[in-house]
Structure formats: structure tokens, C-alpha cells
mmCIF file of C-alpha atoms and ligand atoms in Angstrom:
data_model
loop_
_atom_site.group_PDB
_atom_site.id
_atom_site.type_symbol
_atom_site.label_atom_id
_atom_site.label_comp_id
_atom_site.label_asym_id
_atom_site.label_seq_id
_atom_site.Cartn_x
_atom_site.Cartn_y
_atom_site.Cartn_z
ATOM 1 C CA MET A 1 110.554 140.267 143.348
ATOM 2 C CA LEU A 2 110.977 137.399 145.902
ATOM 3 C CA GLU A 3 115.152 136.905 146.702
ATOM 4 C CA LEU A 4 116.906 133.656 146.566
ATOM 5 C CA PRO A 5 117.495 132.250 149.989
ATOM 6 C CA THR A 6 121.104 131.774 151.003
ATOM 7 C CA TYR A 7 122.217 128.933 153.544
ATOM 8 C CA GLU A 8 121.697 131.315 156.504
ATOM 9 C CA ASP A 9 118.169 130.782 155.568
ATOM 10 C CA VAL A 10 118.575 126.880 155.578
ATOM 11 C CA ILE A 11 120.070 127.767 159.013
ATOM 12 C CA ALA A 12 117.371 129.585 160.281
ATOM 13 C CA ALA A 13 114.669 126.822 158.944
ATOM 14 C CA ALA A 14 116.739 123.937 160.459
ATOM 15 C CA ARG A 15 116.354 126.472 163.841
ATOM 16 C CA ARG A 16 112.251 126.348 163.239
ATOM 17 C CA LEU A 17 111.902 122.650 162.282
ATOM 18 C CA GLU A 18 113.987 121.587 165.398
ATOM 19 C CA GLY A 19 111.539 119.593 168.012
ATOM 20 C CA GLN A 20 108.854 119.776 165.011
ATOM 21 C CA ALA A 21 110.387 117.607 161.875
ATOM 22 C CA HIS A 22 111.718 113.851 162.864
ATOM 23 C CA ARG A 23 115.896 114.030 162.282
ATOM 24 C CA THR A 24 115.533 111.305 159.807
ATOM 25 C CA PRO A 25 117.844 108.250 159.749
ATOM 26 C CA VAL A 26 120.740 108.000 157.097
ATOM 27 C CA LEU A 27 120.792 104.287 156.538
ATOM 28 C CA ARG A 28 123.802 102.145 154.884
ATOM 29 C CA SER A 29 123.512 99.025 152.659
ATOM 30 C CA ALA A 30 126.669 96.545 151.767
ATOM 31 C CA THR A 31 124.374 95.246 148.835
ATOM 32 C CA ALA A 32 123.889 98.412 147.662
ATOM 33 C CA ASN A 33 127.230 99.789 147.638
ATOM 34 C CA ARG A 34 128.503 96.448 145.607
ATOM 35 C CA LEU A 35 125.116 97.356 142.972
ATOM 36 C CA ALA A 36 126.613 100.905 142.750
ATOM 37 C CA GLY A 37 130.589 100.275 143.108
ATOM 38 C CA ALA A 38 130.217 103.202 145.543
ATOM 39 C CA GLU A 39 129.838 104.067 149.670
ATOM 40 C CA LEU A 40 126.062 105.205 149.520
ATOM 41 C CA PHE A 41 124.243 106.813 152.299
ATOM 42 C CA PHE A 42 120.602 107.196 152.099
ATOM 43 C CA LYS A 43 119.023 109.843 153.818
ATOM 44 C CA CYS A 44 115.483 108.360 154.609
ATOM 45 C CA GLU A 45 112.575 111.262 154.102
ATOM 46 C CA ASN A 46 110.048 108.635 153.489
ATOM 47 C CA PHE A 47 110.097 108.549 157.514
ATOM 48 C CA GLN A 48 109.680 112.515 157.603
ATOM 49 C CA ARG A 49 106.271 113.558 159.251
ATOM 50 C CA MET A 50 103.652 113.057 156.753
ATOM 51 C CA GLY A 51 105.948 110.649 154.574
ATOM 52 C CA ALA A 52 108.017 113.077 152.613
ATOM 53 C CA PHE A 53 110.801 115.815 153.167
ATOM 54 C CA LYS A 54 107.988 118.428 151.775
ATOM 55 C CA PHE A 55 106.785 118.893 155.812
ATOM 56 C CA ARG A 56 110.249 120.761 155.979
ATOM 57 C CA GLY A 57 109.754 123.649 153.544
ATOM 58 C CA ALA A 58 105.566 124.120 154.103
ATOM 59 C CA PHE A 59 106.240 124.029 158.183
ATOM 60 C CA ASN A 60 109.160 126.742 157.809
ATOM 61 C CA ALA A 61 107.488 128.960 155.151
ATOM 62 C CA LEU A 62 104.004 128.912 157.645
ATOM 63 C CA SER A 63 106.417 129.689 160.599
ATOM 64 C CA LYS A 64 107.306 133.166 159.079
ATOM 65 C CA PHE A 65 103.682 134.051 158.839
ATOM 66 C CA SER A 66 102.574 137.407 160.764
ATOM 67 C CA PRO A 67 100.134 137.198 163.199
ATOM 68 C CA ASP A 68 97.667 138.562 160.292
ATOM 69 C CA GLN A 69 98.585 136.054 157.762
ATOM 70 C CA ARG A 70 98.629 133.445 160.499
ATOM 71 C CA LYS A 71 94.601 134.572 161.020
ATOM 72 C CA ALA A 72 93.773 134.518 157.236
ATOM 73 C CA GLY A 73 95.371 131.620 156.421
ATOM 74 C CA VAL A 74 96.890 129.555 153.527
ATOM 75 C CA VAL A 75 95.664 128.290 150.450
ATOM 76 C CA ALA A 76 97.870 125.673 148.218
ATOM 77 C CA PHE A 77 97.009 123.699 145.501
ATOM 78 C CA SER A 78 98.704 120.201 145.072
ATOM 79 C CA SER A 79 97.292 116.729 144.279
ATOM 80 C CA GLY A 80 100.440 115.261 146.240
ATOM 81 C CA ASN A 81 102.644 115.533 149.231
ATOM 82 C CA HIS A 82 102.784 119.025 149.268
ATOM 83 C CA ALA A 83 98.792 119.165 150.267
ATOM 84 C CA GLN A 84 99.457 116.848 152.838
ATOM 85 C CA ALA A 85 102.801 119.188 154.156
ATOM 86 C CA ILE A 86 100.386 122.393 154.254
ATOM 87 C CA ALA A 87 97.799 120.828 156.260
ATOM 88 C CA LEU A 88 99.744 119.218 158.779
ATOM 89 C CA SER A 89 101.862 122.107 159.352
ATOM 90 C CA ALA A 90 98.941 124.662 159.118
ATOM 91 C CA ARG A 91 97.243 122.461 162.096
ATOM 92 C CA LEU A 92 100.514 122.205 164.092
ATOM 93 C CA LEU A 93 100.666 125.899 163.867
ATOM 94 C CA GLY A 94 97.184 126.932 164.552
ATOM 95 C CA ILE A 95 96.628 128.345 160.845
ATOM 96 C CA PRO A 96 93.612 127.416 158.586
ATOM 97 C CA ALA A 97 94.534 125.998 155.568
ATOM 98 C CA ALA A 98 92.375 125.683 152.122
ATOM 99 C CA ILE A 99 93.991 123.312 149.675
ATOM 100 C CA LEU A 100 92.696 122.824 146.203
ATOM 101 C CA MET A 101 92.458 119.258 144.809
ATOM 102 C CA PRO A 102 91.049 118.113 141.460
ATOM 103 C CA PHE A 103 88.292 116.354 141.808
ATOM 104 C CA ASP A 104 89.450 113.286 140.209
ATOM 105 C CA ALA A 105 92.532 112.970 142.659
ATOM 106 C CA PRO A 106 92.608 109.719 144.685
ATOM 107 C CA GLN A 107 90.516 109.290 147.719
ATOM 108 C CA ALA A 108 93.427 108.039 149.559
ATOM 109 C CA LYS A 109 95.159 111.618 148.886
ATOM 110 C CA ILE A 110 92.031 113.534 149.809
ATOM 111 C CA ASP A 111 91.217 111.587 152.802
ATOM 112 C CA ALA A 112 94.926 112.164 154.208
ATOM 113 C CA THR A 113 94.915 115.992 153.217
ATOM 114 C CA ARG A 114 91.478 116.223 155.273
ATOM 115 C CA GLY A 115 92.810 114.091 157.947
ATOM 116 C CA TYR A 116 95.466 116.362 158.975
ATOM 117 C CA GLY A 117 92.589 118.689 159.197
ATOM 118 C CA GLY A 118 92.940 120.734 155.954
ATOM 119 C CA GLU A 119 89.672 122.298 153.896
ATOM 120 C CA VAL A 120 89.621 120.458 150.763
ATOM 121 C CA ILE A 121 88.269 122.569 148.049
ATOM 122 C CA LEU A 122 87.377 120.403 144.781
ATOM 123 C CA PHE A 123 87.852 121.478 141.106
ATOM 124 C CA ASP A 124 88.016 120.141 137.838
ATOM 125 C CA ARG A 125 90.905 120.386 136.102
ATOM 126 C CA TYR A 126 89.464 120.110 132.791
ATOM 127 C CA THR A 127 87.506 122.952 132.991
ATOM 128 C CA GLN A 128 88.508 125.237 135.360
ATOM 129 C CA ASP A 129 91.769 127.392 135.965
ATOM 130 C CA ARG A 130 93.481 126.253 139.206
ATOM 131 C CA GLU A 131 95.837 129.596 139.477
ATOM 132 C CA ALA A 132 92.471 131.764 138.915
ATOM 133 C CA LEU A 133 91.002 129.741 141.523
ATOM 134 C CA THR A 134 93.933 129.960 143.689
ATOM 135 C CA ALA A 135 94.186 133.819 143.193
ATOM 136 C CA GLN A 136 90.396 134.130 144.055
ATOM 137 C CA LEU A 137 90.875 132.264 147.563
ATOM 138 C CA ALA A 138 93.569 134.367 148.122
ATOM 139 C CA ALA A 139 92.097 137.963 147.461
ATOM 140 C CA GLN A 140 88.580 136.734 148.888
ATOM 141 C CA ARG A 141 89.627 135.440 152.119
ATOM 142 C CA GLY A 142 93.000 136.923 152.351
ATOM 143 C CA MET A 143 94.624 134.118 152.302
ATOM 144 C CA THR A 144 98.544 133.630 151.559
ATOM 145 C CA LEU A 145 99.641 131.195 148.596
ATOM 146 C CA ILE A 146 102.045 128.627 149.373
ATOM 147 C CA PRO A 147 103.353 127.068 146.009
ATOM 148 C CA PRO A 148 104.808 123.692 146.237
ATOM 149 C CA PHE A 149 108.840 124.344 145.098
ATOM 150 C CA ASN A 150 109.289 128.082 143.606
ATOM 151 C CA HIS A 151 109.309 130.134 146.968
ATOM 152 C CA PRO A 152 112.681 131.061 148.843
ATOM 153 C CA ASP A 153 111.071 129.705 152.159
ATOM 154 C CA VAL A 154 110.148 126.524 150.596
ATOM 155 C CA MET A 155 113.434 126.104 149.292
ATOM 156 C CA ALA A 156 115.345 126.937 152.646
ATOM 157 C CA GLY A 157 113.259 124.405 154.528
ATOM 158 C CA GLN A 158 113.721 121.610 151.834
ATOM 159 C CA GLY A 159 117.631 122.180 152.206
ATOM 160 C CA THR A 160 117.604 120.940 155.676
ATOM 161 C CA ALA A 161 117.320 117.498 155.021
ATOM 162 C CA ALA A 162 120.872 117.519 153.151
ATOM 163 C CA LYS A 163 122.679 119.692 156.210
ATOM 164 C CA GLU A 164 121.315 116.987 158.431
ATOM 165 C CA LEU A 165 122.917 114.599 156.455
ATOM 166 C CA LEU A 166 126.169 116.051 155.468
ATOM 167 C CA GLU A 167 126.463 116.810 159.414
ATOM 168 C CA GLU A 168 126.298 113.375 160.128
ATOM 169 C CA VAL A 169 128.227 112.010 157.988
ATOM 170 C CA GLY A 170 130.945 114.474 156.745
ATOM 171 C CA GLU A 171 131.972 115.295 153.393
ATOM 172 C CA LEU A 172 130.412 113.490 150.158
ATOM 173 C CA ASP A 173 131.884 113.368 146.534
ATOM 174 C CA VAL A 174 128.072 113.178 145.068
ATOM 175 C CA MET A 175 124.632 113.853 146.035
ATOM 176 C CA LEU A 176 121.825 112.201 143.849
ATOM 177 C CA VAL A 177 118.627 114.259 144.322
ATOM 178 C CA PRO A 178 115.018 113.536 143.092
ATOM 179 C CA LEU A 179 113.655 116.463 140.966
ATOM 180 C CA GLY A 180 110.326 117.908 140.388
ATOM 181 C CA GLY A 181 110.210 121.645 140.433
ATOM 182 C CA GLY A 182 113.642 121.916 141.958
ATOM 183 C CA GLY A 183 112.777 123.048 145.750
ATOM 184 C CA LEU A 184 114.437 119.776 146.815
ATOM 185 C CA LEU A 185 117.651 120.048 144.506
ATOM 186 C CA SER A 186 117.966 123.718 144.730
ATOM 187 C CA GLY A 187 117.963 123.591 149.015
ATOM 188 C CA THR A 188 120.227 120.981 148.900
ATOM 189 C CA ALA A 189 122.245 122.960 146.793
ATOM 190 C CA LEU A 190 122.406 125.958 148.912
ATOM 191 C CA ALA A 191 123.329 123.129 152.395
ATOM 192 C CA THR A 192 125.964 121.278 150.013
ATOM 193 C CA ARG A 193 127.945 124.471 148.738
ATOM 194 C CA ALA A 194 128.432 125.321 152.394
ATOM 195 C CA LEU A 195 129.174 122.359 154.109
ATOM 196 C CA SER A 196 130.563 120.220 151.253
ATOM 197 C CA PRO A 197 132.158 122.776 148.579
ATOM 198 C CA ARG A 198 133.139 120.376 146.250
ATOM 199 C CA CYS A 199 130.794 117.794 146.141
ATOM 200 C CA LYS A 200 128.951 117.032 142.687
ATOM 201 C CA LEU A 201 125.064 117.738 142.735
ATOM 202 C CA TYR A 202 122.968 115.742 140.125
ATOM 203 C CA GLY A 203 118.897 115.985 140.038
ATOM 204 C CA VAL A 204 117.678 112.910 139.127
ATOM 205 C CA GLU A 205 114.122 113.636 136.808
ATOM 206 C CA PRO A 206 112.065 110.593 135.500
ATOM 207 C CA GLN A 207 113.071 109.612 131.635
ATOM 208 C CA ALA A 208 109.820 110.596 130.469
ATOM 209 C CA GLY A 209 109.826 114.043 132.114
ATOM 210 C CA ASN A 210 113.215 115.443 131.897
ATOM 211 C CA ASP A 211 112.096 119.212 131.512
ATOM 212 C CA ALA A 212 114.885 120.221 133.726
ATOM 213 C CA GLN A 213 117.457 118.448 131.839
ATOM 214 C CA LEU A 214 116.401 120.078 128.621
ATOM 215 C CA SER A 215 116.204 123.635 130.473
ATOM 216 C CA LEU A 216 119.692 123.488 131.743
ATOM 217 C CA ARG A 217 121.043 122.516 127.908
ATOM 218 C CA ALA A 218 119.064 125.446 126.902
ATOM 219 C CA GLY A 219 120.199 127.981 129.479
ATOM 220 C CA ARG A 220 116.408 128.701 130.056
ATOM 221 C CA ILE A 221 113.425 127.056 131.585
ATOM 222 C CA VAL A 222 111.641 124.843 128.997
ATOM 223 C CA SER A 223 108.127 123.360 129.728
ATOM 224 C CA ILE A 224 106.664 120.171 128.518
ATOM 225 C CA PRO A 225 103.185 118.562 128.842
ATOM 226 C CA THR A 226 102.377 116.890 132.194
ATOM 227 C CA PRO A 227 104.672 113.818 131.792
ATOM 228 C CA GLN A 228 103.123 110.097 132.080
ATOM 229 C CA THR A 229 105.545 108.472 135.057
ATOM 230 C CA LEU A 230 105.050 106.455 137.714
ATOM 231 C CA ALA A 231 106.900 109.110 139.729
ATOM 232 C CA ASP A 232 104.200 111.342 140.398
ATOM 233 C CA GLY A 233 105.995 113.439 142.695
ATOM 234 C CA ALA A 234 108.341 114.844 139.834
ATOM 235 C CA GLN A 235 105.356 115.215 137.311
ATOM 236 C CA THR A 236 106.283 118.806 136.972
ATOM 237 C CA GLN A 237 106.018 120.458 133.593
ATOM 238 C CA GLN A 238 108.570 122.890 134.564
ATOM 239 C CA VAL A 239 110.896 123.939 137.451
ATOM 240 C CA GLY A 240 110.410 127.207 138.932
ATOM 241 C CA THR A 241 112.333 130.628 138.447
ATOM 242 C CA LEU A 242 114.020 130.884 141.668
ATOM 243 C CA THR A 243 114.628 127.229 141.733
ATOM 244 C CA PHE A 244 116.331 127.296 138.321
ATOM 245 C CA GLU A 245 118.601 129.856 139.247
ATOM 246 C CA VAL A 246 119.927 127.973 141.842
ATOM 247 C CA ILE A 247 120.469 124.857 139.912
ATOM 248 C CA GLN A 248 122.098 126.680 137.170
ATOM 249 C CA ARG A 249 124.456 127.980 139.475
ATOM 250 C CA GLU A 250 125.123 125.078 141.430
ATOM 251 C CA VAL A 251 124.323 121.526 139.713
ATOM 252 C CA SER A 252 126.528 119.570 137.626
ATOM 253 C CA GLY A 253 123.942 117.882 135.765
ATOM 254 C CA VAL A 254 120.605 116.102 135.664
ATOM 255 C CA VAL A 255 120.213 112.650 134.537
ATOM 256 C CA THR A 256 117.154 110.525 134.183
ATOM 257 C CA ALA A 257 115.729 107.120 135.527
ATOM 258 C CA SER A 258 112.997 105.124 133.505
ATOM 259 C CA ASP A 259 109.726 103.601 135.385
ATOM 260 C CA ALA A 260 111.424 100.018 135.385
ATOM 261 C CA GLN A 261 114.262 101.213 136.708
ATOM 262 C CA LEU A 262 112.199 102.800 139.708
ATOM 263 C CA VAL A 263 110.047 100.007 140.197
ATOM 264 C CA GLU A 264 113.547 97.813 140.420
ATOM 265 C CA ALA A 265 115.053 100.215 142.961
ATOM 266 C CA MET A 266 111.426 99.704 144.805
ATOM 267 C CA ARG A 267 111.643 96.381 145.007
ATOM 268 C CA PHE A 268 115.337 96.522 146.453
ATOM 269 C CA PHE A 269 114.196 98.815 149.187
ATOM 270 C CA ALA A 270 111.645 96.537 150.310
ATOM 271 C CA GLU A 271 113.250 93.362 150.284
ATOM 272 C CA ARG A 272 116.968 94.133 151.336
ATOM 273 C CA MET A 273 116.399 97.332 153.427
ATOM 274 C CA LYS A 274 112.433 97.062 154.802
ATOM 275 C CA MET A 275 111.476 100.068 153.811
ATOM 276 C CA ILE A 276 108.899 101.379 151.884
ATOM 277 C CA VAL A 277 109.567 104.057 149.134
ATOM 278 C CA GLU A 278 107.602 105.821 146.370
ATOM 279 C CA PRO A 279 108.325 105.831 142.903
ATOM 280 C CA THR A 280 109.884 109.163 142.716
ATOM 281 C CA GLY A 281 111.615 108.473 146.224
ATOM 282 C CA CYS A 282 113.288 105.773 143.997
ATOM 283 C CA LEU A 283 115.232 108.685 141.597
ATOM 284 C CA GLY A 284 118.455 108.861 143.443
ATOM 285 C CA PHE A 285 119.018 105.011 144.318
ATOM 286 C CA ALA A 286 118.031 103.966 140.499
ATOM 287 C CA ALA A 287 120.614 106.934 139.411
ATOM 288 C CA ALA A 288 123.446 105.445 141.330
ATOM 289 C CA CYS A 289 122.981 102.218 139.722
ATOM 290 C CA HIS A 290 121.921 102.803 135.943
ATOM 291 C CA ALA A 291 123.038 106.094 135.069
ATOM 292 C CA ARG A 292 126.229 106.694 133.507
ATOM 293 C CA LEU A 293 128.013 108.485 136.271
ATOM 294 C CA ASP A 294 131.545 108.025 137.729
ATOM 295 C CA LEU A 295 130.735 106.741 141.224
ATOM 296 C CA GLN A 296 133.388 104.002 141.938
ATOM 297 C CA GLY A 297 134.171 104.313 144.804
ATOM 298 C CA LYS A 298 133.359 107.565 145.848
ATOM 299 C CA ARG A 299 130.965 108.636 149.072
ATOM 300 C CA VAL A 300 127.553 109.315 147.612
ATOM 301 C CA GLY A 301 124.497 110.593 149.141
ATOM 302 C CA ILE A 302 121.188 110.335 148.247
ATOM 303 C CA ILE A 303 117.738 111.571 149.099
ATOM 304 C CA ILE A 304 114.912 109.030 149.279
ATOM 305 C CA SER A 305 112.666 111.686 149.264
ATOM 306 C CA GLY A 306 109.255 110.195 150.398
ATOM 307 C CA GLY A 307 107.541 106.989 150.903
ATOM 308 C CA ASN A 308 103.677 107.533 149.938
ATOM 309 C CA VAL A 309 102.366 105.352 147.547
ATOM 310 C CA ASP A 310 98.707 103.864 147.814
ATOM 311 C CA LEU A 311 99.213 100.341 148.906
ATOM 312 C CA ALA A 312 97.290 98.180 146.544
ATOM 313 C CA ARG A 313 99.427 99.951 143.831
ATOM 314 C CA TYR A 314 102.703 99.277 145.620
ATOM 315 C CA ALA A 315 102.062 95.605 145.989
ATOM 316 C CA GLN A 316 100.951 95.307 141.925
ATOM 317 C CA LEU A 317 103.850 97.031 140.867
ATOM 318 C CA ILE A 318 106.467 94.892 143.418
ATOM 319 C CA ALA A 319 104.617 91.643 141.946
ATOM 320 C CA ALA A 320 104.885 93.035 138.146
ATOM 321 C CA GLY A 321 108.555 93.685 139.037
ATOM 322 C CA SER A 322 109.334 90.158 140.468
ATOM 323 C CA ALA A 323 107.616 88.753 137.120
ATOM 324 C CA GLN A 324 110.193 90.377 134.941
ATOM 325 C CA ALA A 325 112.726 89.643 136.972
HETATM 326 C C1 PLP B 401 107.758 116.780 145.633
HETATM 327 C C2 PLP B 401 108.351 115.643 145.819
HETATM 328 C C3 PLP B 401 109.529 115.531 144.953
HETATM 329 C C4 PLP B 401 110.273 116.567 144.134
HETATM 330 O O1 PLP B 401 110.395 117.919 144.618
HETATM 331 P P1 PLP B 401 111.126 119.211 143.710
HETATM 332 O O2 PLP B 401 111.164 120.121 145.377
HETATM 333 O O3 PLP B 401 109.080 119.532 143.225
HETATM 334 O O4 PLP B 401 111.637 119.318 142.740
HETATM 335 C C5 PLP B 401 110.152 114.443 145.146
HETATM 336 N N1 PLP B 401 109.688 113.070 145.531
HETATM 337 C C6 PLP B 401 108.797 113.762 146.533
HETATM 338 C C7 PLP B 401 108.377 112.108 147.103
HETATM 339 C C8 PLP B 401 107.949 114.717 146.182
HETATM 340 O O5 PLP B 401 106.766 114.583 147.312
#
């Protein structure tokens, strides 16, 4: 049984990440403040190495490997940012990495993962059981599985983004955090409870996939079919057992944002703040503008979780958004 991480683990993770992860900027926008009626602080993990906060958790977890684990290597399954985070972290640490990806994953993502030096193993998600395949690899090659969110070292690593934010800007009233499996939100909760105890924390999910909201209401983990949403980083079917424990204990609530609201936020970031944010990274700001949270005059931290989006797709979404406006 894995133990829940604590703020001490976030501090240790921050030390391991020193000189390895970027200390990402905290940006402000007077126009964004006007739209939300609050004072917003954007922690820009779209500028993190490999383009998302996931580098933090992956690098922290791999840094803790024993010499034997390092030799045998790491295995992960992901079609998204976790794959690239594991591949890059493994390369930096000289650890072999095998990444299971569905054979119909976007070629750009497969190429990016290979580009970071990961061995990509393609599988058929309709006929093959991903978990069994991973377990088989782990058994055959002695590789260690690092899951994308439900792992104490991953959670602690993700918490370093909020630690940096709070150390830079001081205490906040509210923090809005994109939510898939809950690694980012639970890590953020550990840092926030320590550095800004009165701050209210909200997870933000895509409207089409509000499993964590349902889980909090039910008091147990609720699983849903894979949601159809632009927010592919938060397309999870359920939160983790460890992440849910921390979320249940520390989080004030979970709100949602629609795909149209995500596109609107994406356009805002491009036009006003001159930056590319992937749809999942827009969840926090979309909620600041549209969810019925009382933010009036408050100091609000928003984690922009990532910026990895296929450029052709991005252009399409931005153009479609402007036709609607
Ligand atoms: C993985 C991911 C998320 C969700 O993080 P969890 O730890 O699974 O909740 C949000 N945004 C981006 C860009 C991601 O890659």
C-alpha cells in the first residue's frame, strides 16, 4: 500500500527538480482581471519543459529509482503529455524508457515521444488490454511502472508548481486547477495547505467528463465512459485512489467548463497574452470567467497546465471561435 505524500515530499521534489525543471513565469493581465472581476495570477506551465507540468512528477518519480530500477528502466502508458514527460525525464537520467501508446495516437505525439528517446510500443486499444501489456513488460524486463497520476512521487512533483507560485506571489484566496486524474490538484493541495492555509481550492473538469465532481458528491470514486471533449489532458474515466483521498480532504469543490468556453479562453490567451495554451490548460481561466464562484476582488491563482496542441488543429479551433464571436 502506497502512502499519501505530504508537503515534505513536495519540498524534496522541488530540490530534485532544481536546475532540471524550468521555474515557469507567473503572468498577469489587466484585461483578464476585468473579465473575471478578480486579481488573477497565471502560473504558466505551458512554458515548462516538454510543454506541460507533467515533467515535474515524472522527473521526481524517476529520480527516486534505486540503481537496479534505473538499470531495468521505466514503463508508462499514455498517448499524451505523460508519455513525453517520462521519455524526457528518463533520457536526462540515463534510464531506458518504454512507452505504450495506442497505434492510432496522433503521429505528432508518437514522434515527439520517440524524439525524446523513448521506445514507443504501439498497441491496439480495441483488442489489447493496456494494463496487462504493461504488467507483462514490467515482469519480462523488470521495468518499473510509473502511472500518470496515482503515485505519491508523481503527486508530490506536480505540487512544486503551486509551491513556486505561492512563494512568488504570496497567499491567495482561491486556486483554480485543471483536473483529470487528480495528480496536479492533489499536489497543488499539499503545497497550498502549507503555504496559504485559508486558500480555497477548486478542480476544473471538462463539462463532458465531470467524474471527479460526481465522485466528490457520492463520497466514492465514480467511473464514467471516456468523455468526448477538446480537453484531451483531462479525458480520464476516474480519479486515482490516492489523489481522491487528498482531494476529498482538501478541495472545496469541482466545477466544469464547456468546450466552447475552452476555445474562448484559448483565443484570449493567443490574442491578449500572446501564448499558445492547449484546451486542457484553459480549464482554470474558463472557470474563472464562467463558473459561478465568488471571485469578486479576490486574489486567484490559475494553473495553465500545458501548451501541447497540434498546430493545424489549434488554427482550426481559433478560426472557428472567431466565426462564432
Ligand atoms: C495531465 C494533464 C492534466 C490533468 O492532470 P491530472 O494530474 O491527471 O489531473 C491537465 N492539463 C494538462 C495539460 C495535462 O497534461
